[in-house]
mmCIF file of C-alpha atoms in Angstrom:
data_model
loop_
_atom_site.group_PDB
_atom_site.id
_atom_site.type_symbol
_atom_site.label_atom_id
_atom_site.label_comp_id
_atom_site.label_asym_id
_atom_site.label_seq_id
_atom_site.Cartn_x
_atom_site.Cartn_y
_atom_site.Cartn_z
ATOM 1 C CA MET A 1 -0.092 0.014 -0.204
ATOM 2 C CA HIS A 2 1.094 3.060 -1.014
ATOM 3 C CA GLN A 3 2.309 5.499 1.931
ATOM 4 C CA PRO A 4 2.303 9.310 1.695
ATOM 5 C CA LYS A 5 5.084 10.683 2.096
ATOM 6 C CA PRO A 6 5.992 13.026 5.323
ATOM 7 C CA HIS A 7 5.801 16.785 5.483
ATOM 8 C CA PRO A 8 9.428 17.714 4.943
ATOM 9 C CA ARG A 9 10.705 19.620 8.347
ATOM 10 C CA ILE A 10 11.366 23.155 6.896
ATOM 11 C CA THR A 11 14.814 24.447 8.468
ATOM 12 C CA PRO A 12 15.692 28.119 7.802
ATOM 13 C CA ARG A 13 18.667 28.092 5.669
ATOM 14 C CA HIS A 14 20.601 30.676 6.842
ATOM 15 C CA PRO A 15 21.471 31.590 10.814
ATOM 16 C CA LEU A 16 18.860 34.667 10.196
ATOM 17 C CA GLY A 17 15.972 33.337 9.046
ATOM 18 C CA GLY A 18 13.907 33.571 12.692
ATOM 19 C CA LEU A 19 15.291 36.995 12.807
ATOM 20 C CA LEU A 20 13.472 37.729 9.623
ATOM 21 C CA LEU A 21 10.558 35.882 10.231
ATOM 22 C CA LEU A 22 10.129 38.086 13.552
ATOM 23 C CA ALA A 23 11.179 41.011 11.309
ATOM 24 C CA SER A 24 7.976 40.076 9.200
ATOM 25 C CA ILE A 25 6.180 39.629 12.235
ATOM 26 C CA ALA A 26 6.966 43.323 13.918
ATOM 27 C CA THR A 27 6.295 44.986 10.509
ATOM 28 C CA HIS A 28 2.521 43.869 10.158
ATOM 29 C CA GLY A 29 0.243 46.528 10.389
ATOM 30 C CA LEU A 30 2.738 49.254 9.096
ATOM 31 C CA PRO A 31 2.619 50.744 5.658
ATOM 32 C CA ALA A 32 5.296 49.356 2.756
ATOM 33 C CA ASP A 33 8.580 49.425 2.844
ATOM 34 C CA THR A 34 8.404 51.419 0.495
ATOM 35 C CA ALA A 35 6.408 54.205 2.465
ATOM 36 C CA LEU A 36 9.751 56.080 4.899
ATOM 37 C CA ILE A 37 8.044 55.795 8.933
ATOM 38 C CA ALA A 38 10.265 56.779 11.865
ATOM 39 C CA VAL A 39 10.461 54.599 14.914
ATOM 40 C CA THR A 40 11.305 55.664 18.365
ATOM 41 C CA GLU A 41 10.975 54.618 22.326
ATOM 42 C CA PRO A 42 8.630 56.515 25.347
ATOM 43 C CA TRP A 43 11.230 58.610 26.543
ATOM 44 C CA PRO A 44 9.964 62.164 27.947
ATOM 45 C CA PRO A 45 11.018 64.573 26.771
ATOM 46 C CA TYR A 46 13.100 63.752 24.435
ATOM 47 C CA ASN A 47 10.903 61.115 21.964
ATOM 48 C CA THR A 48 7.592 61.775 23.999
ATOM 49 C CA PHE A 49 5.733 64.157 26.180
ATOM 50 C CA SER A 50 2.469 63.990 27.371
ATOM 51 C CA ASN A 51 1.959 60.261 27.249
ATOM 52 C CA ASP A 52 4.041 57.042 26.080
ATOM 53 C CA ASP A 53 2.341 56.583 22.769
ATOM 54 C CA THR A 54 2.427 60.124 20.972
ATOM 55 C CA ALA A 55 5.598 61.222 19.542
ATOM 56 C CA ASP A 56 5.790 64.527 20.820
ATOM 57 C CA GLY A 57 9.178 64.901 22.690
ATOM 58 C CA ALA A 58 12.289 67.643 21.850
ATOM 59 C CA HIS A 59 13.462 65.124 19.575
ATOM 60 C CA ALA A 60 10.741 64.155 17.681
ATOM 61 C CA LEU A 61 9.975 67.609 16.859
ATOM 62 C CA ILE A 62 13.635 67.925 15.333
ATOM 63 C CA LEU A 63 12.636 64.948 13.587
ATOM 64 C CA GLN A 64 9.033 66.596 12.182
ATOM 65 C CA ARG A 65 11.052 70.047 11.240
ATOM 66 C CA ALA A 66 13.576 68.061 9.400
ATOM 67 C CA LEU A 67 10.882 65.866 7.151
ATOM 68 C CA ALA A 68 10.026 69.436 6.514
ATOM 69 C CA LEU A 69 12.850 71.245 4.904
ATOM 70 C CA SER A 70 13.473 68.245 3.039
ATOM 71 C CA GLY A 71 9.724 68.185 1.415
ATOM 72 C CA LEU A 72 9.057 64.249 3.346
ATOM 73 C CA GLU A 73 6.603 62.983 5.285
ATOM 74 C CA ALA A 74 6.985 60.209 7.739
ATOM 75 C CA GLN A 75 4.894 58.188 10.154
ATOM 76 C CA ILE A 76 5.981 58.263 13.743
ATOM 77 C CA ASN A 77 5.656 55.090 15.550
ATOM 78 C CA VAL A 78 6.644 54.628 18.867
ATOM 79 C CA TYR A 79 7.672 51.178 20.598
ATOM 80 C CA PRO A 80 9.347 49.372 23.190
ATOM 81 C CA TRP A 81 12.905 49.986 22.465
ATOM 82 C CA ALA A 82 13.521 46.309 21.299
ATOM 83 C CA ARG A 83 10.867 46.614 18.972
ATOM 84 C CA ALA A 84 12.093 50.097 17.558
ATOM 85 C CA MET A 85 15.732 48.220 16.900
ATOM 86 C CA ALA A 86 14.700 45.481 15.392
ATOM 87 C CA LEU A 87 12.310 47.233 12.909
ATOM 88 C CA ALA A 88 15.109 49.432 12.221
ATOM 89 C CA GLN A 89 17.591 47.087 11.424
ATOM 90 C CA SER A 90 15.516 45.045 9.431
ATOM 91 C CA ARG A 91 13.156 47.349 7.223
ATOM 92 C CA PRO A 92 13.948 49.858 4.707
ATOM 93 C CA ASN A 93 12.688 53.596 4.616
ATOM 94 C CA THR A 94 13.024 53.907 8.419
ATOM 95 C CA LEU A 95 14.255 56.252 11.019
ATOM 96 C CA LEU A 96 15.553 55.339 14.448
ATOM 97 C CA LEU A 97 15.520 58.158 16.805
ATOM 98 C CA SER A 98 17.679 58.351 19.591
ATOM 99 C CA VAL A 99 20.017 56.251 19.129
ATOM 100 C CA ALA A 100 23.769 56.025 20.734
ATOM 101 C CA ARG A 101 26.378 56.002 17.771
ATOM 102 C CA THR A 102 28.432 52.891 19.417
ATOM 103 C CA PRO A 103 31.288 51.046 17.978
ATOM 104 C CA ALA A 104 29.075 47.647 17.285
ATOM 105 C CA ARG A 105 25.991 49.571 15.569
ATOM 106 C CA GLU A 106 28.691 51.988 13.362
ATOM 107 C CA GLN A 107 27.659 49.847 10.634
ATOM 108 C CA GLN A 108 24.318 48.951 11.459
ATOM 109 C CA PHE A 109 22.545 52.182 10.216
ATOM 110 C CA ILE A 110 22.841 55.431 8.449
ATOM 111 C CA TRP A 111 24.035 58.353 10.491
ATOM 112 C CA LEU A 112 21.507 61.059 9.758
ATOM 113 C CA GLY A 113 22.423 63.694 12.402
ATOM 114 C CA LYS A 114 23.117 64.808 16.050
ATOM 115 C CA LEU A 115 20.072 65.157 18.595
ATOM 116 C CA SER A 116 21.635 65.459 22.209
ATOM 117 C CA GLN A 117 24.351 63.992 24.460
ATOM 118 C CA THR A 118 23.852 61.162 27.216
ATOM 119 C CA GLN A 119 26.009 59.138 29.565
ATOM 120 C CA GLN A 120 24.740 55.697 31.472
ATOM 121 C CA PHE A 121 25.177 55.058 35.294
ATOM 122 C CA LEU A 122 24.340 52.668 37.424
ATOM 123 C CA TRP A 123 21.635 53.785 40.132
ATOM 124 C CA ARG A 124 20.412 52.275 43.542
ATOM 125 C CA LEU A 125 18.074 53.150 46.298
ATOM 126 C CA ASP A 126 19.123 55.849 48.571
ATOM 127 C CA THR A 127 19.585 53.730 51.846
ATOM 128 C CA PRO A 128 21.822 55.370 54.515
ATOM 129 C CA THR A 129 22.518 51.805 55.975
ATOM 130 C CA LEU A 130 24.604 50.889 52.653
ATOM 131 C CA LYS A 131 27.667 52.166 51.244
ATOM 132 C CA PRO A 132 27.131 52.386 47.845
ATOM 133 C CA GLU A 133 29.728 50.865 45.230
ATOM 134 C CA THR A 134 31.303 53.698 43.043
ATOM 135 C CA SER A 135 33.280 51.283 40.676
ATOM 136 C CA LEU A 136 31.675 49.640 37.822
ATOM 137 C CA GLN A 137 33.270 46.184 38.539
ATOM 138 C CA PRO A 138 32.976 45.557 41.941
ATOM 139 C CA ILE A 139 28.883 45.880 41.135
ATOM 140 C CA MET A 140 29.252 43.477 38.491
ATOM 141 C CA ARG A 141 31.036 40.952 40.098
ATOM 142 C CA CYS A 142 28.541 40.628 43.207
ATOM 143 C CA CYS A 143 25.208 42.718 42.390
ATOM 144 C CA SER A 144 22.417 42.180 39.914
ATOM 145 C CA ILE A 145 21.731 44.846 37.501
ATOM 146 C CA CYS A 146 18.298 45.937 35.241
ATOM 147 C CA THR A 147 18.264 47.823 31.932
ATOM 148 C CA VAL A 148 16.007 48.081 29.314
ATOM 149 C CA ARG A 149 16.498 45.434 26.647
ATOM 150 C CA LYS A 150 18.917 46.073 23.613
ATOM 151 C CA ASP A 151 19.437 49.918 25.072
ATOM 152 C CA VAL A 152 23.062 51.353 25.112
ATOM 153 C CA SER A 153 23.587 50.317 28.552
ATOM 154 C CA GLU A 154 23.255 46.296 28.170
ATOM 155 C CA GLU A 155 25.800 46.895 25.075
ATOM 156 C CA ALA A 156 28.171 48.569 26.919
ATOM 157 C CA LEU A 157 27.961 46.016 30.023
ATOM 158 C CA ARG A 158 28.256 43.284 28.138
ATOM 159 C CA GLN A 159 31.403 44.180 26.567
ATOM 160 C CA GLN A 160 32.999 45.076 29.827
ATOM 161 C CA ASP A 161 32.025 41.708 31.642
ATOM 162 C CA SER A 162 35.222 39.719 30.791
ATOM 163 C CA ALA A 163 34.463 37.514 33.661
ATOM 164 C CA HIS A 164 31.067 36.261 32.821
ATOM 165 C CA ARG A 165 29.638 37.178 36.159
ATOM 166 C CA LEU A 166 27.403 40.077 34.951
ATOM 167 C CA GLN A 167 24.125 39.212 36.545
ATOM 168 C CA LEU A 168 21.960 41.326 34.160
ATOM 169 C CA VAL A 169 18.084 41.465 34.002
ATOM 170 C CA LEU A 170 16.449 42.928 30.607
ATOM 171 C CA THR A 171 12.891 44.675 30.996
ATOM 172 C CA GLY A 172 10.864 46.793 28.657
ATOM 173 C CA SER A 173 10.867 49.997 30.257
ATOM 174 C CA HIS A 174 13.219 52.173 33.147
ATOM 175 C CA HIS A 175 9.681 52.228 34.354
ATOM 176 C CA ASP A 176 9.877 48.203 35.154
ATOM 177 C CA CYS A 177 13.216 49.001 36.076
ATOM 178 C CA LEU A 178 12.472 50.968 38.578
ATOM 179 C CA ARG A 179 9.818 48.626 39.778
ATOM 180 C CA MET A 180 11.899 45.873 40.097
ATOM 181 C CA LEU A 181 14.670 47.566 42.100
ATOM 182 C CA ARG A 182 11.882 49.170 45.088
ATOM 183 C CA ASN A 183 10.910 45.760 45.362
ATOM 184 C CA GLY A 184 14.188 43.973 46.104
ATOM 185 C CA SER A 185 14.480 42.085 42.954
ATOM 186 C CA VAL A 186 17.657 43.766 41.563
ATOM 187 C CA ALA A 187 20.175 45.931 43.402
ATOM 188 C CA TYR A 188 20.595 48.235 40.647
ATOM 189 C CA MET A 189 19.021 49.811 37.435
ATOM 190 C CA ALA A 190 20.697 51.372 34.769
ATOM 191 C CA GLY A 191 20.535 54.725 33.162
ATOM 192 C CA SER A 192 21.200 58.342 32.162
ATOM 193 C CA PRO A 193 20.570 61.239 34.437
ATOM 194 C CA TYR A 194 17.926 62.590 32.923
ATOM 195 C CA ARG A 195 16.241 59.278 32.307
ATOM 196 C CA ILE A 196 16.049 58.546 36.030
ATOM 197 C CA GLN A 197 14.822 61.983 36.432
ATOM 198 C CA THR A 198 12.117 61.845 34.425
ATOM 199 C CA THR A 199 10.941 58.070 35.537
ATOM 200 C CA LEU A 200 10.420 59.359 39.315
ATOM 201 C CA GLN A 201 8.948 62.509 38.183
ATOM 202 C CA GLN A 202 6.429 61.161 36.444
ATOM 203 C CA ILE A 203 5.266 59.263 39.604
ATOM 204 C CA GLY A 204 5.684 61.356 42.243
ATOM 205 C CA LEU A 205 9.051 59.996 43.537
ATOM 206 C CA PRO A 206 11.912 62.938 44.599
ATOM 207 C CA ALA A 207 14.896 62.740 42.925
ATOM 208 C CA SER A 208 16.728 61.620 46.361
ATOM 209 C CA THR A 209 14.984 58.187 45.931
ATOM 210 C CA LEU A 210 18.081 57.038 43.600
ATOM 211 C CA GLN A 211 21.182 57.081 44.042
ATOM 212 C CA ARG A 212 23.864 57.427 41.773
ATOM 213 C CA ALA A 213 26.506 54.729 41.724
ATOM 214 C CA ALA A 214 29.070 54.466 38.950
ATOM 215 C CA ALA A 215 29.137 55.617 34.858
ATOM 216 C CA ILE A 216 28.612 52.518 32.670
ATOM 217 C CA ALA A 217 30.579 54.356 29.761
ATOM 218 C CA PRO A 218 32.068 57.443 28.578
ATOM 219 C CA PRO A 219 28.957 60.313 27.834
ATOM 220 C CA ARG A 220 27.554 58.991 23.982
ATOM 221 C CA ILE A 221 25.976 61.291 21.212
ATOM 222 C CA LEU A 222 22.492 60.583 20.376
ATOM 223 C CA PHE A 223 21.320 60.540 16.528
ATOM 224 C CA LEU A 224 18.863 60.054 14.194
ATOM 225 C CA ALA A 225 19.851 57.182 11.765
ATOM 226 C CA ALA A 226 18.476 55.400 9.381
ATOM 227 C CA SER A 227 17.775 51.439 8.220
ATOM 228 C CA LYS A 228 20.026 49.927 5.536
ATOM 229 C CA GLY A 229 18.261 50.546 2.172
ATOM 230 C CA THR A 230 16.577 53.904 2.183
ATOM 231 C CA PRO A 231 17.296 55.552 -1.046
ATOM 232 C CA GLU A 232 20.682 58.127 -1.183
ATOM 233 C CA ALA A 233 17.980 61.187 -2.067
ATOM 234 C CA THR A 234 16.211 60.510 1.365
ATOM 235 C CA ILE A 235 19.141 60.369 3.060
ATOM 236 C CA ARG A 236 20.905 63.394 1.646
ATOM 237 C CA LYS A 237 17.817 65.271 1.874
ATOM 238 C CA LEU A 238 17.671 64.337 5.695
ATOM 239 C CA ARG A 239 21.512 65.087 6.388
ATOM 240 C CA HIS A 240 20.812 69.015 4.942
ATOM 241 C CA ALA A 241 17.872 69.532 7.171
ATOM 242 C CA MET A 242 19.343 68.495 10.154
ATOM 243 C CA HIS A 243 22.413 70.755 8.931
ATOM 244 C CA GLN A 244 20.074 73.540 8.603
ATOM 245 C CA LEU A 245 18.647 73.014 11.951
ATOM 246 C CA GLN A 246 22.195 72.713 14.072
ATOM 247 C CA GLN A 247 22.838 75.843 11.913
ATOM 248 C CA SER A 248 20.053 77.743 12.101
ATOM 249 C CA GLY A 249 20.009 77.627 15.829
ATOM 250 C CA GLU A 250 16.407 76.172 15.726
ATOM 251 C CA HIS A 251 17.603 72.720 16.616
ATOM 252 C CA ASP A 252 18.992 74.048 20.466
ATOM 253 C CA ARG A 253 15.657 75.812 20.852
ATOM 254 C CA ILE A 254 13.792 72.932 20.155
ATOM 255 C CA LEU A 255 15.598 70.962 22.877
ATOM 256 C CA GLN A 256 15.726 73.803 25.646
ATOM 257 C CA GLN A 257 12.038 74.826 24.958
ATOM 258 C CA MET A 258 10.898 71.100 25.424
ATOM 259 C CA LEU A 259 13.303 70.339 28.822
ATOM 260 C CA ALA A 260 12.027 73.469 30.393
ATOM 261 C CA LYS A 261 8.635 72.238 30.548
ATOM 262 C CA PRO A 262 6.921 70.348 33.103
ATOM 263 C CA LEU A 263 6.190 66.972 32.541
ATOM 264 C CA PRO A 264 2.633 65.117 33.232
ATOM 265 C CA ALA A 265 2.824 62.854 35.916
ATOM 266 C CA THR A 266 2.005 58.876 34.416
ATOM 267 C CA GLY A 267 -0.818 58.298 37.398
ATOM 268 C CA ASP A 268 1.528 54.601 37.811
ATOM 269 C CA ALA A 269 0.504 53.480 41.427
ATOM 270 C CA ASN A 270 2.527 49.858 40.994
ATOM 271 C CA ALA A 271 5.679 51.929 40.379
ATOM 272 C CA ALA A 272 5.010 54.400 42.997
ATOM 273 C CA ASN A 273 4.243 51.808 45.503
ATOM 274 C CA PRO A 274 5.526 48.501 44.746
ATOM 275 C CA PRO A 275 4.510 45.403 46.482
ATOM 276 C CA ALA A 276 6.527 44.523 49.484
ATOM 277 C CA SER A 277 9.442 42.671 48.700
ATOM 278 C CA LYS A 278 9.340 38.869 49.668
ATOM 279 C CA PRO A 279 12.236 37.774 53.255
#
């Protein structure tokens, strides 16, 4: 009796096969690859301001002005940082803000213009009974650290983990890291001073809640970048527009005006009042 042939097992021929599949899922619902889009993360007041879903922060406004000067249009989408990065690494005609320019990322994107500068530090709860470490290596050897997945702080910490003893906990947001820090799940969290300040401010906690411990890496410039495969004409127009904004002083005016505005509170009661840690 003739036996039907079993269905062949499909195995990706290239190690990127799984990543490409994930990328295709991530782009579901977005315009076709021929349409220019921009992706970013919730980060007030730089990428968002009024809420975590609307790109109305300082860097987003700078991008909107650059698009207007270029005669271009782009839908700006706000996603968790890992998804924004994945889209910009896989989809042509995708702009990414605000991304630190590191050696590991140098060949992954096309760099269009500077937005601002940041530096990453480790932070801990301000507990009088504990003396904070001020050097990075002892912390990496002894303590758990929370950071946002695919953030520049994750990259910098992994690069310095020569002993492979890093206890790194990855989350989707700085609010998640703060919650874990306050309930005792981790000992430190990573972030820039302004990121930490705004995260605390949004949930009504004083700046003294956290204490800066150690620098993770030297200061980094944040950029507007484009995905590989973005047309050269688009790249040329946006680079020229970003240069115009810098030269005219409009870039700095937008940045300073947004940084001077008070941030709205998020009303995140869980972050402000985390459950008690288990004994």
